[in-house]
Short mmCIF file of N, CA and C in Angstrom, two decimals:
data_model
loop_
_atom_site.label_atom_id
_atom_site.label_comp_id
_atom_site.label_asym_id
_atom_site.label_seq_id
_atom_site.Cartn_x
_atom_site.Cartn_y
_atom_site.Cartn_z
N MET A 20 134.15 172.58 85.28
CA MET A 20 134.66 171.79 84.29
C MET A 20 135.92 171.19 84.74
N SER A 21 136.14 169.85 84.36
CA SER A 21 137.42 169.21 84.66
C SER A 21 138.52 169.93 84.02
N ARG A 22 139.70 169.83 84.69
CA ARG A 22 140.84 170.59 84.15
C ARG A 22 142.14 169.89 84.69
N LEU A 23 143.13 169.87 83.85
CA LEU A 23 144.38 169.41 84.30
C LEU A 23 145.45 170.48 84.01
N VAL A 24 146.25 170.82 84.99
CA VAL A 24 147.37 171.83 84.85
C VAL A 24 148.58 171.15 85.24
N VAL A 25 149.60 171.13 84.42
CA VAL A 25 150.85 170.49 84.72
C VAL A 25 151.91 171.59 84.98
N HIS A 26 152.66 171.52 86.07
CA HIS A 26 153.75 172.38 86.44
C HIS A 26 155.04 171.77 86.58
N ASP A 27 156.21 172.44 86.47
CA ASP A 27 157.44 171.94 86.87
C ASP A 27 157.53 172.01 88.27
N ALA A 28 157.91 170.94 88.90
CA ALA A 28 157.83 171.01 90.43
C ALA A 28 158.95 171.82 91.11
N THR A 29 160.05 172.03 90.34
CA THR A 29 161.06 172.94 90.87
C THR A 29 160.81 174.34 90.57
N THR A 30 160.44 174.78 89.41
CA THR A 30 160.32 176.23 89.14
C THR A 30 158.98 176.70 89.30
N GLY A 31 157.96 175.80 89.27
CA GLY A 31 156.57 176.26 89.24
C GLY A 31 156.06 176.59 87.84
N GLU A 32 156.87 176.53 87.01
CA GLU A 32 156.39 176.95 85.48
C GLU A 32 155.33 176.08 85.07
N ARG A 33 154.21 176.75 84.46
CA ARG A 33 153.11 176.00 83.95
C ARG A 33 153.53 175.48 82.60
N LEU A 34 153.50 174.07 82.46
CA LEU A 34 153.86 173.46 81.22
C LEU A 34 152.67 173.17 80.34
N SER A 35 151.53 172.90 80.95
CA SER A 35 150.31 172.75 80.08
C SER A 35 149.00 172.84 80.94
N VAL A 36 147.90 173.11 80.14
CA VAL A 36 146.72 173.15 80.75
C VAL A 36 145.64 172.70 79.76
N THR A 37 144.64 171.84 80.25
CA THR A 37 143.65 171.43 79.34
C THR A 37 142.38 171.22 80.06
N GLU A 38 141.19 171.34 79.53
CA GLU A 38 139.89 170.95 79.96
C GLU A 38 139.22 169.86 79.08
N ASP A 39 139.95 169.36 78.20
CA ASP A 39 139.50 168.33 77.35
C ASP A 39 139.61 166.93 78.03
N ALA A 40 138.58 166.27 78.34
CA ALA A 40 138.63 165.12 79.16
C ALA A 40 139.48 163.94 78.45
N ALA A 41 139.54 163.87 77.11
CA ALA A 41 140.40 162.87 76.46
C ALA A 41 141.78 163.26 76.63
N GLU A 42 142.13 164.53 76.62
CA GLU A 42 143.53 165.01 76.73
C GLU A 42 143.95 164.78 78.28
N ILE A 43 143.02 165.08 79.21
CA ILE A 43 143.38 164.83 80.58
C ILE A 43 143.66 163.37 80.73
N ALA A 44 142.79 162.39 80.27
CA ALA A 44 143.00 160.99 80.40
C ALA A 44 144.30 160.63 79.84
N ALA A 45 144.63 161.12 78.60
CA ALA A 45 145.87 160.64 77.91
C ALA A 45 147.14 161.16 78.73
N THR A 46 147.05 162.34 79.20
CA THR A 46 148.29 163.01 79.86
C THR A 46 148.41 162.24 81.23
N LEU A 47 147.38 162.10 82.04
CA LEU A 47 147.52 161.36 83.24
C LEU A 47 147.86 159.93 82.98
N GLY A 48 147.42 159.36 81.88
CA GLY A 48 147.73 157.93 81.64
C GLY A 48 149.24 157.71 81.46
N THR A 49 149.95 158.81 81.02
CA THR A 49 151.41 158.68 80.89
C THR A 49 152.15 158.40 82.25
N ILE A 50 151.48 158.75 83.35
CA ILE A 50 152.06 158.50 84.70
C ILE A 50 151.24 157.41 85.37
N GLY A 51 150.40 156.64 84.68
CA GLY A 51 149.76 155.51 85.20
C GLY A 51 148.41 155.83 85.98
N VAL A 52 147.93 156.98 85.86
CA VAL A 52 146.70 157.49 86.48
C VAL A 52 145.56 157.26 85.47
N ARG A 53 144.49 156.62 85.98
CA ARG A 53 143.24 156.40 85.15
C ARG A 53 142.38 157.63 85.42
N PHE A 54 141.83 158.27 84.32
CA PHE A 54 140.88 159.24 84.37
C PHE A 54 139.77 158.93 83.29
N GLU A 55 138.52 158.96 83.81
CA GLU A 55 137.46 158.74 82.76
C GLU A 55 136.16 159.50 83.30
N ARG A 56 135.28 159.68 82.42
CA ARG A 56 133.92 160.28 82.66
C ARG A 56 132.89 159.16 82.64
N TRP A 57 132.01 159.24 83.76
CA TRP A 57 130.80 158.37 83.78
C TRP A 57 129.58 159.10 83.68
N PRO A 58 128.46 158.61 83.21
CA PRO A 58 127.24 159.30 83.18
C PRO A 58 126.85 159.46 84.87
N VAL A 59 126.19 160.74 84.96
CA VAL A 59 125.86 161.04 86.38
C VAL A 59 124.50 160.58 86.55
N ALA A 60 124.35 159.91 87.89
CA ALA A 60 123.01 159.51 88.21
C ALA A 60 122.05 160.69 88.55
N ASP A 61 120.84 160.44 88.20
CA ASP A 61 119.82 161.59 88.59
C ASP A 61 119.30 161.38 89.97
N LEU A 62 119.95 161.88 90.99
CA LEU A 62 119.57 161.86 92.26
C LEU A 62 119.48 163.16 92.89
N PRO A 63 118.61 163.14 93.93
CA PRO A 63 118.44 164.49 94.63
C PRO A 63 119.75 164.95 95.33
N PRO A 64 120.00 166.31 95.46
CA PRO A 64 121.17 166.71 96.12
C PRO A 64 121.20 166.05 97.59
N GLY A 65 122.39 165.63 97.99
CA GLY A 65 122.55 164.99 99.35
C GLY A 65 121.91 163.69 99.47
N ALA A 66 121.72 162.90 98.46
CA ALA A 66 121.17 161.64 98.52
C ALA A 66 121.89 160.68 99.44
N GLU A 67 121.17 159.87 100.16
CA GLU A 67 121.81 158.87 101.09
C GLU A 67 122.92 158.07 100.41
N ALA A 68 123.85 157.59 101.08
CA ALA A 68 125.03 156.86 100.53
C ALA A 68 124.50 155.58 99.85
N GLU A 69 123.56 154.92 100.49
CA GLU A 69 123.04 153.57 99.80
C GLU A 69 122.40 153.96 98.37
N ALA A 70 121.78 155.14 98.24
CA ALA A 70 121.23 155.42 97.05
C ALA A 70 122.28 155.79 95.97
N VAL A 71 123.32 156.40 96.48
CA VAL A 71 124.42 156.82 95.48
C VAL A 71 125.12 155.43 95.08
N LEU A 72 125.36 154.62 96.01
CA LEU A 72 126.02 153.29 95.61
C LEU A 72 125.13 152.53 94.62
N ALA A 73 123.86 152.50 94.95
CA ALA A 73 122.89 151.63 94.13
C ALA A 73 122.88 152.29 92.76
N ALA A 74 122.79 153.61 92.58
CA ALA A 74 122.75 154.29 91.32
C ALA A 74 123.92 154.09 90.42
N TYR A 75 125.05 153.82 90.94
CA TYR A 75 126.26 153.56 90.13
C TYR A 75 126.67 152.16 90.14
N ARG A 76 125.89 151.29 90.63
CA ARG A 76 126.16 149.76 90.90
C ARG A 76 126.73 149.15 89.59
N PRO A 77 126.07 149.40 88.34
CA PRO A 77 126.59 148.70 87.13
C PRO A 77 127.99 149.18 86.81
N HIS A 78 128.25 150.50 86.85
CA HIS A 78 129.60 150.97 86.52
C HIS A 78 130.55 150.41 87.65
N LEU A 79 130.14 150.60 88.91
CA LEU A 79 130.94 150.15 90.12
C LEU A 79 131.37 148.73 89.98
N ASP A 80 130.33 147.79 89.67
CA ASP A 80 130.66 146.48 89.65
C ASP A 80 131.64 146.05 88.61
N ALA A 81 131.50 146.66 87.40
CA ALA A 81 132.53 146.46 86.25
C ALA A 81 133.89 147.00 86.64
N LEU A 82 133.91 148.12 87.27
CA LEU A 82 135.22 148.72 87.68
C LEU A 82 135.88 147.81 88.74
N MET A 83 135.13 147.42 89.69
CA MET A 83 135.69 146.62 90.82
C MET A 83 136.16 145.24 90.38
N ALA A 84 135.34 144.64 89.37
CA ALA A 84 135.80 143.39 88.83
C ALA A 84 137.16 143.48 88.10
N GLY A 85 137.20 144.62 87.37
CA GLY A 85 138.37 144.91 86.45
C GLY A 85 139.66 145.13 87.27
N ILE A 86 139.49 145.69 88.50
CA ILE A 86 140.73 146.00 89.25
C ILE A 86 140.93 145.10 90.44
N GLY A 87 139.97 144.19 90.70
CA GLY A 87 140.05 143.31 91.84
C GLY A 87 139.71 143.99 93.09
N ALA A 88 138.92 144.95 93.19
CA ALA A 88 138.63 145.67 94.32
C ALA A 88 137.53 144.89 95.13
N GLY A 89 137.49 145.08 96.47
CA GLY A 89 136.64 144.32 97.23
C GLY A 89 135.51 144.99 97.98
N SER A 90 135.63 146.34 98.01
CA SER A 90 134.58 147.16 98.65
C SER A 90 134.54 148.70 98.11
N ALA A 91 133.38 149.25 98.41
CA ALA A 91 133.17 150.60 97.98
C ALA A 91 132.33 151.28 99.06
N ASP A 92 132.48 152.56 99.15
CA ASP A 92 131.67 153.38 100.06
C ASP A 92 131.46 154.76 99.52
N VAL A 93 130.74 155.60 100.25
CA VAL A 93 130.51 156.94 99.86
C VAL A 93 131.07 157.90 100.88
N ILE A 94 131.83 158.92 100.52
CA ILE A 94 132.25 160.04 101.48
C ILE A 94 131.64 161.22 101.06
N ARG A 95 131.19 161.97 102.14
CA ARG A 95 130.64 163.29 101.84
C ARG A 95 131.36 164.31 102.68
N LEU A 96 131.74 165.38 102.08
CA LEU A 96 132.42 166.46 102.97
C LEU A 96 131.72 167.78 102.41
N THR A 97 131.14 168.51 103.34
CA THR A 97 130.64 169.76 103.12
C THR A 97 131.00 170.92 103.90
N ALA A 98 130.74 172.12 103.44
CA ALA A 98 131.17 173.30 104.20
C ALA A 98 130.71 173.33 105.62
N ASP A 99 129.55 172.79 105.94
CA ASP A 99 129.07 172.84 107.29
C ASP A 99 129.61 171.74 108.20
N HIS A 100 130.39 170.82 107.72
CA HIS A 100 131.01 169.84 108.52
C HIS A 100 131.85 170.38 109.63
N PRO A 101 131.54 170.03 110.89
CA PRO A 101 132.34 170.62 112.08
C PRO A 101 133.92 170.36 112.06
N GLN A 102 134.26 169.36 111.28
CA GLN A 102 135.78 169.06 111.26
C GLN A 102 136.32 169.27 109.89
N LYS A 103 135.68 170.12 109.16
CA LYS A 103 136.19 170.31 107.70
C LYS A 103 137.60 170.73 107.65
N ASP A 104 138.05 171.74 108.46
CA ASP A 104 139.37 172.17 108.45
C ASP A 104 140.37 171.11 108.80
N ALA A 105 140.16 170.32 109.86
CA ALA A 105 141.04 169.24 110.16
C ALA A 105 141.05 168.22 109.08
N ILE A 106 139.97 167.90 108.42
CA ILE A 106 139.91 166.94 107.43
C ILE A 106 140.72 167.41 106.17
N ARG A 107 140.54 168.62 105.84
CA ARG A 107 141.26 169.24 104.68
C ARG A 107 142.74 169.20 105.07
N ALA A 108 143.20 169.67 106.22
CA ALA A 108 144.65 169.62 106.64
C ALA A 108 145.19 168.22 106.36
N LYS A 109 144.48 167.20 106.71
CA LYS A 109 144.88 165.85 106.52
C LYS A 109 145.15 165.42 105.18
N PHE A 110 144.10 165.89 104.26
CA PHE A 110 144.26 165.53 102.84
C PHE A 110 145.29 166.33 102.12
N LEU A 111 145.63 167.50 102.65
CA LEU A 111 146.58 168.42 102.02
C LEU A 111 147.99 168.01 102.17
N SER A 112 148.18 167.14 103.08
CA SER A 112 149.68 166.61 103.22
C SER A 112 149.94 165.58 102.25
N GLU A 113 151.19 165.69 101.69
CA GLU A 113 151.60 164.85 100.65
C GLU A 113 151.71 163.28 101.28
N HIS A 114 151.17 162.40 100.57
CA HIS A 114 151.17 161.09 101.07
C HIS A 114 151.17 160.08 99.87
N THR A 115 151.23 158.87 100.28
CA THR A 115 150.98 157.63 99.26
C THR A 115 150.12 156.72 100.00
N HIS A 116 149.72 155.66 99.22
CA HIS A 116 148.98 154.51 99.65
C HIS A 116 149.51 153.22 99.25
N ASP A 117 149.16 152.27 99.96
CA ASP A 117 149.60 150.79 99.55
C ASP A 117 148.64 150.14 98.55
N GLU A 118 147.66 150.86 98.05
CA GLU A 118 146.73 150.46 97.08
C GLU A 118 146.41 151.60 96.25
N ASP A 119 145.77 151.39 95.12
CA ASP A 119 145.31 152.60 94.20
C ASP A 119 144.16 153.26 95.09
N GLU A 120 144.23 154.56 94.82
CA GLU A 120 143.16 155.47 95.46
C GLU A 120 142.15 155.71 94.25
N VAL A 121 141.03 155.21 94.39
CA VAL A 121 139.98 155.30 93.36
C VAL A 121 138.77 156.14 93.87
N ARG A 122 138.46 157.22 93.10
CA ARG A 122 137.47 158.07 93.56
C ARG A 122 136.56 158.42 92.33
N PHE A 123 135.21 158.44 92.52
CA PHE A 123 134.37 158.85 91.54
C PHE A 123 133.49 160.05 92.08
N PHE A 124 133.46 161.14 91.46
CA PHE A 124 132.80 162.35 91.97
C PHE A 124 131.32 162.34 91.51
N HIS A 125 130.44 162.13 92.48
CA HIS A 125 128.96 162.15 92.20
C HIS A 125 128.55 163.68 92.37
N GLU A 126 128.94 164.36 93.34
CA GLU A 126 128.55 165.79 93.51
C GLU A 126 129.87 166.55 93.86
N GLY A 127 129.87 167.78 93.48
CA GLY A 127 130.99 168.73 93.83
C GLY A 127 132.22 168.47 93.12
N ALA A 128 133.35 168.95 93.68
CA ALA A 128 134.68 168.88 93.02
C ALA A 128 135.75 168.94 94.03
N GLY A 129 136.95 168.55 93.58
CA GLY A 129 138.19 168.70 94.35
C GLY A 129 139.35 168.45 93.39
N ASN A 130 140.60 168.80 93.97
CA ASN A 130 141.69 168.68 93.15
C ASN A 130 142.68 167.56 93.65
N PHE A 131 142.96 166.55 92.83
CA PHE A 131 143.98 165.57 93.11
C PHE A 131 145.31 166.19 92.52
N VAL A 132 146.18 166.32 93.41
CA VAL A 132 147.45 166.90 92.92
C VAL A 132 148.53 165.78 93.17
N LEU A 133 149.26 165.47 91.97
CA LEU A 133 150.15 164.38 91.95
C LEU A 133 151.58 164.90 91.69
N HIS A 134 152.55 164.52 92.41
CA HIS A 134 153.93 164.84 92.34
C HIS A 134 154.76 163.71 91.69
N VAL A 135 154.99 163.79 90.46
CA VAL A 135 155.53 162.62 89.78
C VAL A 135 156.67 163.14 88.78
N ASN A 136 157.85 162.49 88.90
CA ASN A 136 158.99 162.77 87.84
C ASN A 136 159.18 164.16 87.70
N GLY A 137 159.42 164.98 88.72
CA GLY A 137 159.62 166.43 88.72
C GLY A 137 158.60 167.20 88.22
N ARG A 138 157.39 166.74 88.05
CA ARG A 138 156.22 167.56 87.70
C ARG A 138 155.12 167.44 88.69
N VAL A 139 154.28 168.45 88.70
CA VAL A 139 153.05 168.54 89.55
C VAL A 139 151.83 168.47 88.64
N TYR A 140 151.04 167.53 88.76
CA TYR A 140 149.89 167.33 87.93
C TYR A 140 148.60 167.67 88.81
N ASP A 141 147.99 168.77 88.48
CA ASP A 141 146.84 169.23 89.28
C ASP A 141 145.54 168.96 88.55
N ALA A 142 144.88 167.90 88.94
CA ALA A 142 143.76 167.32 88.29
C ALA A 142 142.48 167.79 89.04
N ARG A 143 141.75 168.74 88.51
CA ARG A 143 140.46 169.27 89.04
C ARG A 143 139.44 168.19 88.53
N CYS A 144 138.88 167.58 89.47
CA CYS A 144 137.88 166.51 89.26
C CYS A 144 136.51 167.00 89.70
N GLU A 145 135.47 166.86 88.84
CA GLU A 145 134.23 167.28 89.14
C GLU A 145 133.21 166.23 88.87
N ARG A 146 131.91 166.58 89.08
CA ARG A 146 130.85 165.65 89.01
C ARG A 146 130.99 164.80 87.66
N GLY A 147 130.99 163.45 87.87
CA GLY A 147 131.00 162.62 86.64
C GLY A 147 132.48 162.13 86.41
N ASP A 148 133.48 162.69 87.09
CA ASP A 148 134.89 162.15 86.95
C ASP A 148 135.28 161.03 87.78
N LEU A 149 135.97 160.17 87.16
CA LEU A 149 136.61 159.07 87.92
C LEU A 149 138.12 159.12 87.82
N ILE A 150 138.80 159.02 88.98
CA ILE A 150 140.27 159.13 88.91
C ILE A 150 140.81 158.05 89.82
N SER A 151 141.91 157.27 89.33
CA SER A 151 142.57 156.21 90.03
C SER A 151 144.08 156.60 90.10
N VAL A 152 144.43 156.87 91.37
CA VAL A 152 145.80 157.21 91.63
C VAL A 152 146.66 155.81 91.98
N PRO A 153 147.60 155.55 91.19
CA PRO A 153 148.36 154.27 91.47
C PRO A 153 148.97 154.23 92.85
N THR A 154 149.11 152.99 93.34
CA THR A 154 149.85 152.68 94.61
C THR A 154 151.21 153.42 94.54
N GLY A 155 151.57 153.90 95.65
CA GLY A 155 152.83 154.53 95.73
C GLY A 155 153.06 155.95 95.18
N THR A 156 152.06 156.52 94.55
CA THR A 156 152.11 157.80 93.82
C THR A 156 152.05 158.94 94.82
N LEU A 157 153.04 159.87 94.91
CA LEU A 157 152.98 161.01 95.82
C LEU A 157 151.87 161.93 95.37
N HIS A 158 150.94 162.27 96.40
CA HIS A 158 149.78 163.05 96.00
C HIS A 158 149.23 163.71 97.21
N TRP A 159 148.34 164.66 97.10
CA TRP A 159 147.41 165.20 98.05
C TRP A 159 146.08 165.59 97.40
N PHE A 160 145.20 165.92 98.17
CA PHE A 160 143.72 166.23 97.74
C PHE A 160 143.30 167.50 98.46
N ASP A 161 142.67 168.45 97.58
CA ASP A 161 142.13 169.65 98.12
C ASP A 161 140.70 169.84 97.70
N ALA A 162 139.79 169.88 98.60
CA ALA A 162 138.33 170.20 98.32
C ALA A 162 138.05 171.65 98.52
N GLY A 163 139.13 172.42 98.92
CA GLY A 163 138.91 173.79 99.15
C GLY A 163 138.46 174.11 100.57
N PRO A 164 138.49 175.39 100.99
CA PRO A 164 138.14 175.89 102.27
C PRO A 164 136.61 175.74 102.60
N GLU A 165 135.78 175.64 101.56
CA GLU A 165 134.35 175.42 101.71
C GLU A 165 133.99 174.25 100.79
N PRO A 166 134.27 173.07 101.31
CA PRO A 166 134.14 171.79 100.52
C PRO A 166 132.80 171.47 100.14
N HIS A 167 132.49 170.87 99.03
CA HIS A 167 131.26 170.29 98.64
C HIS A 167 131.64 169.08 97.78
N VAL A 168 131.78 167.94 98.39
CA VAL A 168 132.11 166.67 97.68
C VAL A 168 131.30 165.51 98.17
N THR A 169 130.77 164.77 97.24
CA THR A 169 130.19 163.46 97.50
C THR A 169 130.94 162.54 96.45
N ALA A 170 131.63 161.54 96.93
CA ALA A 170 132.40 160.63 96.05
C ALA A 170 132.28 159.21 96.56
N LEU A 171 132.40 158.37 95.47
CA LEU A 171 132.46 156.91 95.68
C LEU A 171 134.04 156.65 95.97
N ARG A 172 134.24 155.86 97.04
CA ARG A 172 135.56 155.41 97.21
C ARG A 172 135.67 153.80 96.95
N VAL A 173 136.70 153.43 96.28
CA VAL A 173 136.78 152.03 95.91
C VAL A 173 138.12 151.47 96.62
N PHE A 174 138.03 150.30 97.33
CA PHE A 174 139.08 149.71 97.99
C PHE A 174 139.43 148.32 97.52
N THR A 175 140.71 148.03 97.43
CA THR A 175 141.14 146.66 97.08
C THR A 175 141.18 145.88 98.44
N ALA A 176 141.91 146.40 99.39
CA ALA A 176 142.07 145.71 100.58
C ALA A 176 140.82 146.02 101.54
N THR A 177 140.54 145.09 102.43
CA THR A 177 139.47 145.29 103.35
C THR A 177 139.83 146.43 104.35
N THR A 178 141.14 146.67 104.62
CA THR A 178 141.56 147.70 105.53
C THR A 178 141.28 149.08 105.07
N GLY A 179 141.01 149.24 103.77
CA GLY A 179 140.62 150.58 103.28
C GLY A 179 141.79 151.56 103.10
N TRP A 180 141.62 152.82 103.26
CA TRP A 180 142.45 153.80 102.92
C TRP A 180 143.32 154.11 103.99
N THR A 181 144.73 153.86 103.86
CA THR A 181 145.59 154.16 104.88
C THR A 181 146.73 154.97 104.36
N PRO A 182 146.81 156.27 104.66
CA PRO A 182 147.87 157.15 104.14
C PRO A 182 149.23 156.96 104.77
N HIS A 183 150.34 157.19 103.99
CA HIS A 183 151.66 157.17 104.47
C HIS A 183 152.19 158.55 104.10
N TYR A 184 152.33 159.40 105.11
CA TYR A 184 152.77 160.89 104.79
C TYR A 184 154.18 160.98 104.57
N THR A 185 154.54 161.83 103.79
CA THR A 185 155.93 161.93 103.39
C THR A 185 156.68 162.98 104.33
N GLY A 186 155.86 163.92 104.94
CA GLY A 186 156.41 164.86 105.78
C GLY A 186 157.00 166.09 105.01
N THR A 187 156.85 166.08 103.74
CA THR A 187 157.41 167.24 102.99
C THR A 187 156.42 168.41 102.96
N ASP A 188 156.88 169.59 102.54
CA ASP A 188 155.99 170.73 102.53
C ASP A 188 155.51 170.92 101.04
N MET A 189 155.66 169.95 100.24
CA MET A 189 155.31 170.12 98.82
C MET A 189 153.77 170.39 98.67
#
């Protein structure tokens, strides 16, 4: 189930927790993050990227037109991926982007963790969740030590996803 936990970034004190999608969306909306639920396509596990893109095309086209995005692709990370540890380490480092980071979870789950205004927002995104992290927002992502994620990625620029690492240990 989707979940949002908010902590004080300095003390670590838990400030709130919810599994209600509307409350998650409202709370994340206060920091400019878009969160919504989409109907999940009925595809076999591990479906090819083209099939995943095609299944979500109506939602994807509307989203891309609304935000001015130019491209989308599918990323899959599984526990048997030979570079899963290196990929995880890269995503775990706090960073920003020069464009919104938009992800829709078709399979599996992961945590987008955002560091904003002295708080840490830990958004557990699961199958059917869409999240859009605004340009310049400090964040990291964790799919866990045994990842299982298939997600749509949406890009505004043709250059795609370029992280700018902060170098902090947050």
